[in-house]
């Protein structure tokens, strides 16, 4: 299951691939995540196709794609990983399933603190539209992520410096990042 904790201040992070816990360590629960609109679950990799098919049917997800993040398969790896680390949000719900490897997804909670989620094989994460987040590979520097969509993906992203007035962001603020999972 997804492990989550409060991240130390960004300006104190020297390597995004490390856990970067606060001192003392402060863990975050699935219930804590749900309060600000993030849903996590686990679908065993051994049940990958049937499990993802069920999630797609229940959630109304009609499209899938995948991204393999490693130095061999991801073109311009260093540049892309730096871009993934830039704080941003998408207007649409973001659904991610980790098929192999590991990676960190950081999200802002209702207090604007960073919560780090370690996704490992079988972990599923759903972020509401309008929630700020970012991604970093772990020291393993390899992960295979399956992305699920309810509509044809448009890949619109808004960085922190430009997104505060966007309608989706304003709605997320009004609702405290609340969302309906399916």
PDB file of C-alpha atoms in Angstrom:
ATOM      1  CA  UNK A   1       0.000   0.000   0.000  1.00  0.00           C
ATOM      2  CA  UNK A   2       1.090   3.575  -0.629  1.00  0.00           C
ATOM      3  CA  UNK A   3       3.364   5.039   2.061  1.00  0.00           C
ATOM      4  CA  UNK A   4       2.856   8.770   2.716  1.00  0.00           C
ATOM      5  CA  UNK A   5       4.545  11.412   4.855  1.00  0.00           C
ATOM      6  CA  UNK A   6       5.018  15.144   5.185  1.00  0.00           C
ATOM      7  CA  UNK A   7       7.961  16.274   3.107  1.00  0.00           C
ATOM      8  CA  UNK A   8      10.660  18.536   4.467  1.00  0.00           C
ATOM      9  CA  UNK A   9      10.810  22.069   3.073  1.00  0.00           C
ATOM     10  CA  UNK A  10      11.612  22.121  -0.638  1.00  0.00           C
ATOM     11  CA  UNK A  11      14.553  24.476  -0.157  1.00  0.00           C
ATOM     12  CA  UNK A  12      16.176  21.839   2.101  1.00  0.00           C
ATOM     13  CA  UNK A  13      15.902  19.052  -0.503  1.00  0.00           C
ATOM     14  CA  UNK A  14      19.224  18.310  -2.182  1.00  0.00           C
ATOM     15  CA  UNK A  15      18.140  15.151  -4.039  1.00  0.00           C
ATOM     16  CA  UNK A  16      14.478  14.644  -5.021  1.00  0.00           C
ATOM     17  CA  UNK A  17      15.075  10.884  -5.383  1.00  0.00           C
ATOM     18  CA  UNK A  18      15.443  10.477  -1.596  1.00  0.00           C
ATOM     19  CA  UNK A  19      12.587  10.118   0.913  1.00  0.00           C
ATOM     20  CA  UNK A  20      13.201  13.595   2.385  1.00  0.00           C
ATOM     21  CA  UNK A  21      11.191  13.122   5.588  1.00  0.00           C
ATOM     22  CA  UNK A  22      10.622  15.955   8.018  1.00  0.00           C
ATOM     23  CA  UNK A  23      12.321  15.575  11.381  1.00  0.00           C
ATOM     24  CA  UNK A  24      10.692  14.124  13.359  1.00  0.00           C
ATOM     25  CA  UNK A  25       8.990  11.939  10.761  1.00  0.00           C
ATOM     26  CA  UNK A  26       5.283  12.687  10.269  1.00  0.00           C
ATOM     27  CA  UNK A  27       3.288  10.043   8.409  1.00  0.00           C
ATOM     28  CA  UNK A  28       0.023  10.689   6.556  1.00  0.00           C
ATOM     29  CA  UNK A  29      -2.849   8.174   6.297  1.00  0.00           C
ATOM     30  CA  UNK A  30      -5.194   7.326   3.443  1.00  0.00           C
ATOM     31  CA  UNK A  31      -7.978   9.044   5.424  1.00  0.00           C
ATOM     32  CA  UNK A  32      -5.837  12.200   5.620  1.00  0.00           C
ATOM     33  CA  UNK A  33      -5.351  12.095   1.847  1.00  0.00           C
ATOM     34  CA  UNK A  34      -9.082  11.643   1.196  1.00  0.00           C
ATOM     35  CA  UNK A  35      -9.812  14.779   3.233  1.00  0.00           C
ATOM     36  CA  UNK A  36      -8.065  16.859   0.595  1.00  0.00           C
ATOM     37  CA  UNK A  37      -9.303  14.828  -2.355  1.00  0.00           C
ATOM     38  CA  UNK A  38      -6.585  12.245  -3.014  1.00  0.00           C
ATOM     39  CA  UNK A  39      -7.595   8.598  -3.309  1.00  0.00           C
ATOM     40  CA  UNK A  40      -5.145   5.699  -3.088  1.00  0.00           C
ATOM     41  CA  UNK A  41      -5.706   1.987  -3.550  1.00  0.00           C
ATOM     42  CA  UNK A  42      -3.836  -1.170  -4.463  1.00  0.00           C
ATOM     43  CA  UNK A  43      -4.457  -3.500  -7.416  1.00  0.00           C
ATOM     44  CA  UNK A  44      -2.017  -6.420  -7.375  1.00  0.00           C
ATOM     45  CA  UNK A  45       0.150  -6.548 -10.488  1.00  0.00           C
ATOM     46  CA  UNK A  46      -0.793 -10.227 -10.852  1.00  0.00           C
ATOM     47  CA  UNK A  47      -4.384  -9.041 -11.498  1.00  0.00           C
ATOM     48  CA  UNK A  48      -3.271  -6.113 -13.655  1.00  0.00           C
ATOM     49  CA  UNK A  49      -5.534  -6.440 -16.702  1.00  0.00           C
ATOM     50  CA  UNK A  50      -8.688  -7.573 -14.898  1.00  0.00           C
ATOM     51  CA  UNK A  51      -8.063  -5.137 -12.039  1.00  0.00           C
ATOM     52  CA  UNK A  52      -7.507  -2.160 -14.333  1.00  0.00           C
ATOM     53  CA  UNK A  53     -10.476  -3.166 -16.498  1.00  0.00           C
ATOM     54  CA  UNK A  54     -12.681  -3.133 -13.388  1.00  0.00           C
ATOM     55  CA  UNK A  55     -11.332   0.272 -12.288  1.00  0.00           C
ATOM     56  CA  UNK A  56     -11.901   1.655 -15.796  1.00  0.00           C
ATOM     57  CA  UNK A  57     -15.460   0.331 -15.885  1.00  0.00           C
ATOM     58  CA  UNK A  58     -16.339   1.649 -12.404  1.00  0.00           C
ATOM     59  CA  UNK A  59     -14.627   5.019 -12.925  1.00  0.00           C
ATOM     60  CA  UNK A  60     -15.697   5.586 -16.516  1.00  0.00           C
ATOM     61  CA  UNK A  61     -12.111   5.625 -17.801  1.00  0.00           C
ATOM     62  CA  UNK A  62     -12.099   4.997 -21.547  1.00  0.00           C
ATOM     63  CA  UNK A  63      -8.479   5.722 -22.479  1.00  0.00           C
ATOM     64  CA  UNK A  64      -5.124   4.464 -21.280  1.00  0.00           C
ATOM     65  CA  UNK A  65      -1.553   5.199 -22.083  1.00  0.00           C
ATOM     66  CA  UNK A  66       1.713   4.545 -20.359  1.00  0.00           C
ATOM     67  CA  UNK A  67       5.026   6.154 -19.664  1.00  0.00           C
ATOM     68  CA  UNK A  68       8.248   4.400 -18.767  1.00  0.00           C
ATOM     69  CA  UNK A  69      10.514   6.668 -16.760  1.00  0.00           C
ATOM     70  CA  UNK A  70      14.116   5.527 -16.908  1.00  0.00           C
ATOM     71  CA  UNK A  71      17.344   6.703 -18.508  1.00  0.00           C
ATOM     72  CA  UNK A  72      17.045   4.266 -21.424  1.00  0.00           C
ATOM     73  CA  UNK A  73      13.411   4.643 -22.482  1.00  0.00           C
ATOM     74  CA  UNK A  74      12.534   8.258 -21.672  1.00  0.00           C
ATOM     75  CA  UNK A  75      13.933  10.653 -24.250  1.00  0.00           C
ATOM     76  CA  UNK A  76      15.683  13.657 -22.678  1.00  0.00           C
ATOM     77  CA  UNK A  77      15.494  11.957 -19.281  1.00  0.00           C
ATOM     78  CA  UNK A  78      17.172  14.685 -17.194  1.00  0.00           C
ATOM     79  CA  UNK A  79      15.115  17.483 -18.746  1.00  0.00           C
ATOM     80  CA  UNK A  80      11.838  15.562 -18.435  1.00  0.00           C
ATOM     81  CA  UNK A  81      12.462  14.621 -14.795  1.00  0.00           C
ATOM     82  CA  UNK A  82      13.208  18.271 -13.962  1.00  0.00           C
ATOM     83  CA  UNK A  83       9.940  19.225 -15.655  1.00  0.00           C
ATOM     84  CA  UNK A  84       7.997  16.562 -13.693  1.00  0.00           C
ATOM     85  CA  UNK A  85       9.378  18.164 -10.500  1.00  0.00           C
ATOM     86  CA  UNK A  86       7.911  21.594 -11.343  1.00  0.00           C
ATOM     87  CA  UNK A  87       4.807  22.212  -9.240  1.00  0.00           C
ATOM     88  CA  UNK A  88       1.694  22.181 -11.433  1.00  0.00           C
ATOM     89  CA  UNK A  89      -1.923  21.068 -11.687  1.00  0.00           C
ATOM     90  CA  UNK A  90      -4.157  19.715 -14.431  1.00  0.00           C
ATOM     91  CA  UNK A  91      -7.793  20.775 -14.909  1.00  0.00           C
ATOM     92  CA  UNK A  92      -8.774  17.104 -15.190  1.00  0.00           C
ATOM     93  CA  UNK A  93      -8.621  14.276 -12.682  1.00  0.00           C
ATOM     94  CA  UNK A  94      -5.304  12.424 -12.803  1.00  0.00           C
ATOM     95  CA  UNK A  95      -5.367   8.627 -12.405  1.00  0.00           C
ATOM     96  CA  UNK A  96      -2.054   6.782 -12.198  1.00  0.00           C
ATOM     97  CA  UNK A  97      -1.248   3.093 -11.689  1.00  0.00           C
ATOM     98  CA  UNK A  98       2.309   1.963 -11.011  1.00  0.00           C
ATOM     99  CA  UNK A  99       2.981  -1.261 -12.938  1.00  0.00           C
ATOM    100  CA  UNK A 100       6.665  -1.582 -11.996  1.00  0.00           C
ATOM    101  CA  UNK A 101       9.487   0.281 -10.310  1.00  0.00           C
ATOM    102  CA  UNK A 102       8.792   3.107  -7.870  1.00  0.00           C
ATOM    103  CA  UNK A 103       8.220   6.842  -7.858  1.00  0.00           C
ATOM    104  CA  UNK A 104       7.256   9.740  -5.615  1.00  0.00           C
ATOM    105  CA  UNK A 105       4.170  11.848  -6.186  1.00  0.00           C
ATOM    106  CA  UNK A 106       4.073  14.956  -4.014  1.00  0.00           C
ATOM    107  CA  UNK A 107       0.753  16.761  -3.463  1.00  0.00           C
ATOM    108  CA  UNK A 108      -0.182  19.883  -1.538  1.00  0.00           C
ATOM    109  CA  UNK A 109      -2.525  19.289   1.390  1.00  0.00           C
ATOM    110  CA  UNK A 110      -5.131  21.754   2.656  1.00  0.00           C
ATOM    111  CA  UNK A 111      -2.407  23.553   4.658  1.00  0.00           C
ATOM    112  CA  UNK A 112      -0.193  23.894   1.556  1.00  0.00           C
ATOM    113  CA  UNK A 113       2.292  21.370   3.008  1.00  0.00           C
ATOM    114  CA  UNK A 114       3.854  18.857   0.672  1.00  0.00           C
ATOM    115  CA  UNK A 115       2.760  15.257   1.225  1.00  0.00           C
ATOM    116  CA  UNK A 116       5.052  12.685  -0.392  1.00  0.00           C
ATOM    117  CA  UNK A 117       3.507   9.438  -1.626  1.00  0.00           C
ATOM    118  CA  UNK A 118       5.755   6.507  -2.492  1.00  0.00           C
ATOM    119  CA  UNK A 119       4.057   4.505  -5.237  1.00  0.00           C
ATOM    120  CA  UNK A 120       5.253   0.959  -5.802  1.00  0.00           C
ATOM    121  CA  UNK A 121       3.985  -1.842  -8.078  1.00  0.00           C
ATOM    122  CA  UNK A 122       0.211  -2.224  -7.793  1.00  0.00           C
ATOM    123  CA  UNK A 123      -0.438   1.218  -6.278  1.00  0.00           C
ATOM    124  CA  UNK A 124      -3.215   3.360  -7.757  1.00  0.00           C
ATOM    125  CA  UNK A 125      -3.508   7.102  -7.146  1.00  0.00           C
ATOM    126  CA  UNK A 126      -6.324   9.477  -8.116  1.00  0.00           C
ATOM    127  CA  UNK A 127      -5.769  13.241  -7.876  1.00  0.00           C
ATOM    128  CA  UNK A 128      -8.623  15.713  -8.342  1.00  0.00           C
ATOM    129  CA  UNK A 129      -8.330  18.370 -11.011  1.00  0.00           C
ATOM    130  CA  UNK A 130      -6.820  21.566  -9.620  1.00  0.00           C
ATOM    131  CA  UNK A 131      -4.547  20.042  -6.957  1.00  0.00           C
ATOM    132  CA  UNK A 132      -0.883  21.019  -7.120  1.00  0.00           C
ATOM    133  CA  UNK A 133       1.501  18.112  -7.458  1.00  0.00           C
ATOM    134  CA  UNK A 134       4.860  17.019  -8.829  1.00  0.00           C
ATOM    135  CA  UNK A 135       6.735  13.780  -9.498  1.00  0.00           C
ATOM    136  CA  UNK A 136      10.215  12.437  -8.862  1.00  0.00           C
ATOM    137  CA  UNK A 137      11.702   9.023  -9.522  1.00  0.00           C
ATOM    138  CA  UNK A 138      13.245   7.216  -6.567  1.00  0.00           C
ATOM    139  CA  UNK A 139      16.933   6.221  -6.425  1.00  0.00           C
ATOM    140  CA  UNK A 140      15.919   3.228  -8.556  1.00  0.00           C
ATOM    141  CA  UNK A 141      15.301   5.732 -11.392  1.00  0.00           C
ATOM    142  CA  UNK A 142      12.845   3.409 -13.092  1.00  0.00           C
ATOM    143  CA  UNK A 143       9.086   3.164 -13.141  1.00  0.00           C
ATOM    144  CA  UNK A 144       6.335   2.131 -15.519  1.00  0.00           C
ATOM    145  CA  UNK A 145       3.165   4.183 -15.027  1.00  0.00           C
ATOM    146  CA  UNK A 146      -0.200   3.453 -16.653  1.00  0.00           C
ATOM    147  CA  UNK A 147      -2.328   6.569 -16.985  1.00  0.00           C
ATOM    148  CA  UNK A 148      -6.131   6.322 -17.120  1.00  0.00           C
ATOM    149  CA  UNK A 149      -8.472   8.951 -18.584  1.00  0.00           C
ATOM    150  CA  UNK A 150     -12.236   9.446 -18.808  1.00  0.00           C
ATOM    151  CA  UNK A 151     -11.840  11.592 -21.940  1.00  0.00           C
ATOM    152  CA  UNK A 152      -9.249  11.934 -24.655  1.00  0.00           C
ATOM    153  CA  UNK A 153      -6.248  13.365 -22.783  1.00  0.00           C
ATOM    154  CA  UNK A 154      -5.360  16.963 -23.579  1.00  0.00           C
ATOM    155  CA  UNK A 155      -2.341  17.227 -21.257  1.00  0.00           C
ATOM    156  CA  UNK A 156      -3.036  20.744 -20.150  1.00  0.00           C
ATOM    157  CA  UNK A 157      -0.852  21.727 -17.229  1.00  0.00           C
ATOM    158  CA  UNK A 158      -0.674  24.944 -15.232  1.00  0.00           C
ATOM    159  CA  UNK A 159       2.424  25.790 -13.236  1.00  0.00           C
ATOM    160  CA  UNK A 160       2.057  27.444  -9.835  1.00  0.00           C
ATOM    161  CA  UNK A 161       3.070  30.836 -11.205  1.00  0.00           C
ATOM    162  CA  UNK A 162       0.272  30.844 -13.791  1.00  0.00           C
ATOM    163  CA  UNK A 163      -2.558  28.701 -12.450  1.00  0.00           C
ATOM    164  CA  UNK A 164      -3.973  30.345  -9.321  1.00  0.00           C
ATOM    165  CA  UNK A 165      -6.838  32.050 -11.188  1.00  0.00           C
ATOM    166  CA  UNK A 166      -7.827  29.053 -13.344  1.00  0.00           C
ATOM    167  CA  UNK A 167     -11.468  27.933 -12.906  1.00  0.00           C
ATOM    168  CA  UNK A 168     -10.481  24.374 -11.946  1.00  0.00           C
ATOM    169  CA  UNK A 169      -8.043  25.636  -9.320  1.00  0.00           C
ATOM    170  CA  UNK A 170     -10.658  28.006  -7.889  1.00  0.00           C
ATOM    171  CA  UNK A 171     -13.164  25.122  -7.677  1.00  0.00           C
ATOM    172  CA  UNK A 172     -10.574  22.934  -5.944  1.00  0.00           C
ATOM    173  CA  UNK A 173      -9.944  25.667  -3.384  1.00  0.00           C
ATOM    174  CA  UNK A 174     -13.680  26.166  -2.747  1.00  0.00           C
ATOM    175  CA  UNK A 175     -14.238  22.449  -2.203  1.00  0.00           C
ATOM    176  CA  UNK A 176     -11.066  21.835  -0.230  1.00  0.00           C
ATOM    177  CA  UNK A 177      -9.894  19.559  -3.065  1.00  0.00           C
ATOM    178  CA  UNK A 178     -12.914  17.323  -2.468  1.00  0.00           C
ATOM    179  CA  UNK A 179     -13.783  14.975  -5.273  1.00  0.00           C
ATOM    180  CA  UNK A 180     -15.892  12.044  -6.236  1.00  0.00           C
ATOM    181  CA  UNK A 181     -13.741   9.008  -6.913  1.00  0.00           C
ATOM    182  CA  UNK A 182     -15.815   7.524  -9.713  1.00  0.00           C
TER     183      UNK A 182
END
